[in-house]
mmCIF file of C-alpha atoms in Angstrom:
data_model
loop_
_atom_site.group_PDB
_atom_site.id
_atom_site.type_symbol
_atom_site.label_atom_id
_atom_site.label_comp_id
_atom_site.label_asym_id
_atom_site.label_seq_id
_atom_site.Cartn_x
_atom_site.Cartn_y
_atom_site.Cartn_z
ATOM 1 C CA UNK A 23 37.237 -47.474 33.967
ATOM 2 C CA UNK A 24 37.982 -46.868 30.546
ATOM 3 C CA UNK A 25 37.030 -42.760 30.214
ATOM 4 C CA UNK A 26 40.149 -40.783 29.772
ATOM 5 C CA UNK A 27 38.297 -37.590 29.618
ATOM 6 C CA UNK A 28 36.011 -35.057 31.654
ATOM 7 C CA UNK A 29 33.902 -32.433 31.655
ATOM 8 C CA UNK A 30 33.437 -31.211 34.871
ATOM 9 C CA UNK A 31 31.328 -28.408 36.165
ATOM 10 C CA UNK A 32 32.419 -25.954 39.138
ATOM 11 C CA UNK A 33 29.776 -24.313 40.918
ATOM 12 C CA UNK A 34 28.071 -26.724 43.328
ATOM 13 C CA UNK A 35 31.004 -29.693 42.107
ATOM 14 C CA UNK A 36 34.268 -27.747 43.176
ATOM 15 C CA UNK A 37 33.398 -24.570 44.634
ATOM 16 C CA UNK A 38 30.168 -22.989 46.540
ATOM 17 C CA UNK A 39 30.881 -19.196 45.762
ATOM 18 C CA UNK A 40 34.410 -19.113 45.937
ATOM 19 C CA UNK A 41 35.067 -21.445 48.792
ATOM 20 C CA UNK A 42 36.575 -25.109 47.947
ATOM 21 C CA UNK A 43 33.742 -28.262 48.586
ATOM 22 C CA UNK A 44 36.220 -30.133 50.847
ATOM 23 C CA UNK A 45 37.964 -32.900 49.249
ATOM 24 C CA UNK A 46 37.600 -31.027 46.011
ATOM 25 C CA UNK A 47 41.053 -30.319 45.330
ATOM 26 C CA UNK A 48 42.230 -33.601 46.095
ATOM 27 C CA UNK A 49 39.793 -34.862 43.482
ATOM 28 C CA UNK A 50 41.461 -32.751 40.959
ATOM 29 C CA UNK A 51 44.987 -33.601 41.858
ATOM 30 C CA UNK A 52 44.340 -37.216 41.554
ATOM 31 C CA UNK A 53 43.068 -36.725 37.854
ATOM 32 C CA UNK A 54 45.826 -35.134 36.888
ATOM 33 C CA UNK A 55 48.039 -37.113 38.091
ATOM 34 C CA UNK A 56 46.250 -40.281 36.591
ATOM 35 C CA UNK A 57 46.766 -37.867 32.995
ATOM 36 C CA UNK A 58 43.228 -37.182 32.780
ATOM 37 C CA UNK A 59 42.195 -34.901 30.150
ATOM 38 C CA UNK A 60 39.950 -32.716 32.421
ATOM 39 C CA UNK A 61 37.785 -29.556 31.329
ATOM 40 C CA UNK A 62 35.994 -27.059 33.391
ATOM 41 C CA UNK A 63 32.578 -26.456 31.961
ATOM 42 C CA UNK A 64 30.326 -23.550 33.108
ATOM 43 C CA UNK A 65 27.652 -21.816 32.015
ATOM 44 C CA UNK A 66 28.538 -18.450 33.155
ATOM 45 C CA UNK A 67 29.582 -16.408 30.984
ATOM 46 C CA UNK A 68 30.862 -13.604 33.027
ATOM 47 C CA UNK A 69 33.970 -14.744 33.990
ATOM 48 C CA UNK A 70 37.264 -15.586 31.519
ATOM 49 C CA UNK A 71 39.548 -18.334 31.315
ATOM 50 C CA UNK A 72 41.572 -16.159 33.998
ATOM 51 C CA UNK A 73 39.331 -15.555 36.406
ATOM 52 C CA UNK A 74 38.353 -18.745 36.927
ATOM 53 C CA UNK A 75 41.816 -20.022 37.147
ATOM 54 C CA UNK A 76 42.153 -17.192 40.137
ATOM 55 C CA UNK A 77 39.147 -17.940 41.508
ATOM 56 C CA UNK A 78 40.593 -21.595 41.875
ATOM 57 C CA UNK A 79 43.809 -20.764 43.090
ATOM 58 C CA UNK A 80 42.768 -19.013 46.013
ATOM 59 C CA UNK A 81 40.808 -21.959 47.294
ATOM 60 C CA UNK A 82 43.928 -23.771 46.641
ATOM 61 C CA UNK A 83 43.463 -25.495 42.905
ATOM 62 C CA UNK A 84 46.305 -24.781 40.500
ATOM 63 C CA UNK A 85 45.353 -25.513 37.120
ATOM 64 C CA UNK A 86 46.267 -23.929 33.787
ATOM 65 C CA UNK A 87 43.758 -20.899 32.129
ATOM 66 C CA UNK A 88 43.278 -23.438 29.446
ATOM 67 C CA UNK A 89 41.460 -26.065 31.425
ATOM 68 C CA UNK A 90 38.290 -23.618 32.056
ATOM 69 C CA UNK A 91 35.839 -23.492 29.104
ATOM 70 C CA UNK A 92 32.502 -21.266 29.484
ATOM 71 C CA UNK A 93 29.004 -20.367 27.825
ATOM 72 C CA UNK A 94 31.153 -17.167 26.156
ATOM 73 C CA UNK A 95 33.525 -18.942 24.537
ATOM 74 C CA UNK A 96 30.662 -21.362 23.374
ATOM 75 C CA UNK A 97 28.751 -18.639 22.107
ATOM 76 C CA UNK A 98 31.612 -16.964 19.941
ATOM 77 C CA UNK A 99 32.362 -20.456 18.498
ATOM 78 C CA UNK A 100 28.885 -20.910 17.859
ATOM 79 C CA UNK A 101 28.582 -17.748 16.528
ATOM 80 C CA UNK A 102 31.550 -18.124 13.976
ATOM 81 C CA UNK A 103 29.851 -21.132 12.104
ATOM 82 C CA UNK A 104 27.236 -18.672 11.225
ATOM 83 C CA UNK A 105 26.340 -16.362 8.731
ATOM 84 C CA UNK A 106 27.238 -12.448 9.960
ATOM 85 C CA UNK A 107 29.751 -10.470 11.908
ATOM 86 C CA UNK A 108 27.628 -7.545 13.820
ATOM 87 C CA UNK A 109 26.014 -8.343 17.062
ATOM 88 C CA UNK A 110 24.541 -6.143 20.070
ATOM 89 C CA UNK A 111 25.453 -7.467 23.038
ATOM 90 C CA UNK A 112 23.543 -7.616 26.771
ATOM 91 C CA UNK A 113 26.290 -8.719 29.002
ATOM 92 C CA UNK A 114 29.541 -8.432 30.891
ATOM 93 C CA UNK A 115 33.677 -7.929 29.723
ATOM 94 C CA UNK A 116 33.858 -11.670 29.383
ATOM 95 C CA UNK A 117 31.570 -12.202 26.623
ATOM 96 C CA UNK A 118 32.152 -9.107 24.949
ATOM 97 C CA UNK A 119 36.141 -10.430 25.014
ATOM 98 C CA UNK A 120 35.245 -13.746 23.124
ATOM 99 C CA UNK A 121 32.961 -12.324 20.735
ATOM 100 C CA UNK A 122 35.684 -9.995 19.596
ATOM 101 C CA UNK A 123 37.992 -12.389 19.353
ATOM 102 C CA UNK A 124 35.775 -14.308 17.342
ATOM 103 C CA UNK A 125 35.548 -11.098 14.625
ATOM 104 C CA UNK A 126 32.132 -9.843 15.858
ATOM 105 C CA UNK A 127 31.621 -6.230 15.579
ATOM 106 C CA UNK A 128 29.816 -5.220 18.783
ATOM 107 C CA UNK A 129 26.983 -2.580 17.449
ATOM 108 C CA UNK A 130 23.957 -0.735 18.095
ATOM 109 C CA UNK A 131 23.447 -0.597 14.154
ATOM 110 C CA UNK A 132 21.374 -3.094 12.225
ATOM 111 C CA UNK A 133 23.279 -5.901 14.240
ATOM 112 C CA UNK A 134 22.857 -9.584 12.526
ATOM 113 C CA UNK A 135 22.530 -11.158 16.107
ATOM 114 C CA UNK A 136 21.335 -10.278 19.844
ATOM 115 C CA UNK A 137 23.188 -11.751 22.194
ATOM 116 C CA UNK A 138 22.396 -11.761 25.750
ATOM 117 C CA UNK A 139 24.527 -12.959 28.816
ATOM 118 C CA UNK A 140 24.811 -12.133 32.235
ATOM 119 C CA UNK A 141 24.642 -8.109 33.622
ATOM 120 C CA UNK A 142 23.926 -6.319 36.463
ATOM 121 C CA UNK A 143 23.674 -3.376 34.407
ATOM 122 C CA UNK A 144 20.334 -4.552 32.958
ATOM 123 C CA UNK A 145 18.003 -1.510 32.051
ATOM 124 C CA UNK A 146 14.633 -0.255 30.003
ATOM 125 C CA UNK A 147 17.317 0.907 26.879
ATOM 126 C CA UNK A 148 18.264 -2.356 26.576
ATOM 127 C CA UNK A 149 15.312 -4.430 26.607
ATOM 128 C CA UNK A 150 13.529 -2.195 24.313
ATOM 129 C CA UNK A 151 16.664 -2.508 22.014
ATOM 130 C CA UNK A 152 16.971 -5.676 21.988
ATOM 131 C CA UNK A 153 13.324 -6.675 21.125
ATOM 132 C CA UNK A 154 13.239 -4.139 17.853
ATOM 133 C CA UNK A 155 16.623 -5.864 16.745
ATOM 134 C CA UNK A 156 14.905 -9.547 16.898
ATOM 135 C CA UNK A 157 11.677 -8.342 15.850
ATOM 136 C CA UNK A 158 13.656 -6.834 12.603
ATOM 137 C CA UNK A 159 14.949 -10.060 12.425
ATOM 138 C CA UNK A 160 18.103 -10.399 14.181
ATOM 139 C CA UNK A 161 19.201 -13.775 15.366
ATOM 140 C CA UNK A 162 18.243 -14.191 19.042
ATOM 141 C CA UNK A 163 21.062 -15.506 20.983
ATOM 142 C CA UNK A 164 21.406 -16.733 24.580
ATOM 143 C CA UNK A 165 24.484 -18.072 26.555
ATOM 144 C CA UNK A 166 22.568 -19.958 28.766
ATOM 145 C CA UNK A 167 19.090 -20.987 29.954
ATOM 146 C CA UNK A 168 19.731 -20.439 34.182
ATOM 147 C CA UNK A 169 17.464 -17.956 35.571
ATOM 148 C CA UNK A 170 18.817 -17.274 38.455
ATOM 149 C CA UNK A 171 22.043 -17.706 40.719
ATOM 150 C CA UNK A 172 22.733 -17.270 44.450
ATOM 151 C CA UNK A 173 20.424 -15.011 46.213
ATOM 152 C CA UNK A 174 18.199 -15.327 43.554
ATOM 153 C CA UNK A 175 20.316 -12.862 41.053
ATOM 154 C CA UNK A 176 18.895 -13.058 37.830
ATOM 155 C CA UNK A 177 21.185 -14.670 35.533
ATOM 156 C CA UNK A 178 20.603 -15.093 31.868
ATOM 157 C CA UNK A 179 17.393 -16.786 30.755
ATOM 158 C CA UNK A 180 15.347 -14.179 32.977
ATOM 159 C CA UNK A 181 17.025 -11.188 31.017
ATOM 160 C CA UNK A 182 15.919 -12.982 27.731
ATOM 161 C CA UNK A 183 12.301 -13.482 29.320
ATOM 162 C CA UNK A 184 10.594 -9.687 28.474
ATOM 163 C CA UNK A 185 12.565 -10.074 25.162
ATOM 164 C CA UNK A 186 10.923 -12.882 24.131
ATOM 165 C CA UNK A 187 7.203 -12.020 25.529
ATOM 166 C CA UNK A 188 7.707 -9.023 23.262
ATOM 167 C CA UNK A 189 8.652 -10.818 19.925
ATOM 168 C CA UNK A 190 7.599 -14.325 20.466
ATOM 169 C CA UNK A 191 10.664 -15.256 19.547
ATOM 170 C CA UNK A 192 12.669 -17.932 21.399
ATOM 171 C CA UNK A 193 16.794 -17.334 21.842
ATOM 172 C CA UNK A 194 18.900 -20.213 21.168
ATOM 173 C CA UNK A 195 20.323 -21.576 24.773
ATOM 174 C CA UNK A 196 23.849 -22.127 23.753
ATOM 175 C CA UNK A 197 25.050 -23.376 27.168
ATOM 176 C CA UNK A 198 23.680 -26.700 29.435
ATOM 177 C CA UNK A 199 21.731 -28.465 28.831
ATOM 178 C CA UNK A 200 22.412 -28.019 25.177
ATOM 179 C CA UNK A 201 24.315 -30.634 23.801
ATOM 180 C CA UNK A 202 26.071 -27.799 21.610
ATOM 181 C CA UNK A 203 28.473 -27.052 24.442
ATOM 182 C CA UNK A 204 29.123 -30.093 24.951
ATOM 183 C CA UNK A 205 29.784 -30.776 21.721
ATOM 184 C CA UNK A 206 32.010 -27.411 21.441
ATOM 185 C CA UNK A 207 34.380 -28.620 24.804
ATOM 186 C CA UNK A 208 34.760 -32.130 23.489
ATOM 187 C CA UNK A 209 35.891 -30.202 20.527
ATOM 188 C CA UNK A 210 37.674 -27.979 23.105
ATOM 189 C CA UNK A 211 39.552 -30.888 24.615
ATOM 190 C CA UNK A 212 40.377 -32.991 21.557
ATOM 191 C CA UNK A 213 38.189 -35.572 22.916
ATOM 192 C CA UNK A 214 35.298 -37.808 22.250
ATOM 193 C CA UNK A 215 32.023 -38.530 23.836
ATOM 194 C CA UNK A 216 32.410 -42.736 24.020
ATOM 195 C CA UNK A 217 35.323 -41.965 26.037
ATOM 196 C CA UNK A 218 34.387 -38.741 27.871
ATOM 197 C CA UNK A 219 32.369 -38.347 31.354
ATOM 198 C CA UNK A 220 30.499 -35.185 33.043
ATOM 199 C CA UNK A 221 30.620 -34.433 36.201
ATOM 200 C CA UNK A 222 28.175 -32.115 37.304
ATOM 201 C CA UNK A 223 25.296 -31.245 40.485
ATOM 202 C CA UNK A 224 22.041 -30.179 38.595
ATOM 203 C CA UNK A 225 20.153 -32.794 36.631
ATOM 204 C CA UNK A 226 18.591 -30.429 34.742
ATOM 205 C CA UNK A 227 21.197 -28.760 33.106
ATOM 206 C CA UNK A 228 24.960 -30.659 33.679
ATOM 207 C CA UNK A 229 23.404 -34.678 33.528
ATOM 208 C CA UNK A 230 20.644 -33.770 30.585
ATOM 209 C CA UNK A 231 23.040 -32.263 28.451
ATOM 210 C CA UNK A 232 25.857 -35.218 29.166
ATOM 211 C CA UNK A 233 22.906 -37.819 28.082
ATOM 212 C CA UNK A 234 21.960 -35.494 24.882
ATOM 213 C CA UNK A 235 25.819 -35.702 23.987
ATOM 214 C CA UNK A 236 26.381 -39.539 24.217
ATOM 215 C CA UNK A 237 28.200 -38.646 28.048
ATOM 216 C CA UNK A 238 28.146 -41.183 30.583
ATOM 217 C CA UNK A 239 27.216 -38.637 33.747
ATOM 218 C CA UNK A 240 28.465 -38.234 37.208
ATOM 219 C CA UNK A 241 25.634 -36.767 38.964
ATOM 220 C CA UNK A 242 27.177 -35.117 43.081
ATOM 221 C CA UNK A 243 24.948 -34.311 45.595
ATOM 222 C CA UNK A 244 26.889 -31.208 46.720
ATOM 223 C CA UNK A 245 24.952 -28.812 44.826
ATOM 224 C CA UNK A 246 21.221 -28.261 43.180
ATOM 225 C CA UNK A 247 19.898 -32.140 42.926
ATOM 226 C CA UNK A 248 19.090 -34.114 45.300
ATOM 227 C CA UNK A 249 18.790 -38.327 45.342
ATOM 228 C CA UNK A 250 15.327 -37.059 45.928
ATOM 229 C CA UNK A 251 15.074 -35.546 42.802
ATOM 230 C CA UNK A 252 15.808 -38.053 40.503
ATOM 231 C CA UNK A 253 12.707 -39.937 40.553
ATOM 232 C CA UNK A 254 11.248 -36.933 38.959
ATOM 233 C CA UNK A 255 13.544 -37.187 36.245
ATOM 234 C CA UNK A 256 12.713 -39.012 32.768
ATOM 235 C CA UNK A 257 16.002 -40.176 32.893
ATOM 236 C CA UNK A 258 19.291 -41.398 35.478
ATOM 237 C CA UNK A 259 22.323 -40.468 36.180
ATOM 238 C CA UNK A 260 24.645 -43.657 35.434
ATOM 239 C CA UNK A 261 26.272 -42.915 38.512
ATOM 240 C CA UNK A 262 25.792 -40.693 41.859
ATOM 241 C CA UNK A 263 28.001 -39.683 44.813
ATOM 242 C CA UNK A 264 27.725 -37.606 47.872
ATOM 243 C CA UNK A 265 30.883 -35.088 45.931
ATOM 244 C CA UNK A 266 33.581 -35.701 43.907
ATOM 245 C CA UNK A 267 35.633 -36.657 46.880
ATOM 246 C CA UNK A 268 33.798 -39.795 47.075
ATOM 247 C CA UNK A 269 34.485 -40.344 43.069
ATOM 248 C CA UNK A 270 35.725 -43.518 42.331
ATOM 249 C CA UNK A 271 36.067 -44.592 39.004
ATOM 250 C CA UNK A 272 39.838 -43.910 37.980
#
């Protein structure tokens, strides 16, 4: 096979929670030593760079901080190629981290964007912020569409859901199955999509936004789709395995 490049996601393809999918590792290895260009892709946007690269080492994958790319970092580099520099913020340490690092401002004052991520510290204050800001015209501004993770915590798009029944305004998704992350790793990875693959467990979100880029897709049964499931779809995966220790196209 001709790719020399891909985008692969981690929960449900590498890891369930923090423990390795078996064969996992040995997946990655082989990629790297074949000089794959390979990028982590995830659309959470609580965690850095670092803490995903811990988060692999302990279930025995050593790979450099700069081979993780999230919904964050998507969202500041969004961000930067538009117009303003203030934004309130709904989420976690990670996102606040890339936004600043972008240039943002993080305010409760007349902020040109509201951004919402992932927070367990969700609350009354900050919905009713939030909604006045977009309904005074602030950009509305969303890491990622998920609602919910394990155990049914609610992950971004549900904190964006009273928001947007109160303005009627919809947030830009930034994160899969956008095909502006996808765009912003390829970007990422100094790579193209005619020569790039993703690798990813939910149709939905990691094989939609692979076809909306121009990606062939990888879709692994380890995770949220099923072979079940894909008769449902409007569209196919190019290719399917039982995980990525079953891969074999390098």
């Amino acid at each position: 096979m001709t790719k020399k490049n891909v985008i692969c996601d981690i929960d449900g393809v590498i890891l369930h929670n923090n423990d390795l999918i078996p064969g996992a590792d040995l997946f990655v290895k082989r990629l790297l030593e074949q000089g794959i260009n390979l990028l982590f892709l995830t659309n959470y946007p609580a965690q850095t760079p670092k803490d995903l690269q811990n988060r692999f080492y302990a279930a025995g994958i050593e790979v450099p901080e700069s081979m993780f790319y999230t919904s964050a970092m998507a969202t500041a580099d969004f961000l930067k190629r538009q117009s303003g520099e203030k934004a309130y913020v709904i989420g976690e340490g990670a996102l606040i981290h890339e936004l600043y690092n972008a240039g943002f401002t993080i305010t409760d004052i007349d902020p040109d964007f509201v951004v919402v991520g992932e927070t367990r510290n969700y609350n009354w204050s900050m919905i009713q912020m939030a909604a006045r800001f977009v309904s005074q015209g602030a950009r509305f501004i969303a890491t990622n569409p998920d609602t919910h993770g394990p155990n049914m915590h609610p992950a971004c798009g549900a904190l964006c859901a009273p928001i947007e029944r109160m303005t009627g305004k919809k947030p830009f998704y930034v994160g899969k199955p956008s095909a502006w992350i996808i765009r912003a790793a390829l970007n990422h990875m100094d790579a193209h999509s005619e020569n790039t693959l993703i690798i990813g467990d939910n149709l939905n979100t990691d094989i939609l936004a692979g076809f909306q880029a121009g990606l062939d897709t990888v879709l692994v049964l380890t995770g949220v789709s099923q072979v079940s499931d894909i008769d449902k779809m409007p569209f196919c995966p190019q290719h399917v395995y039982a995980s990525v220790a079953d891969i074999d196209l390098f």
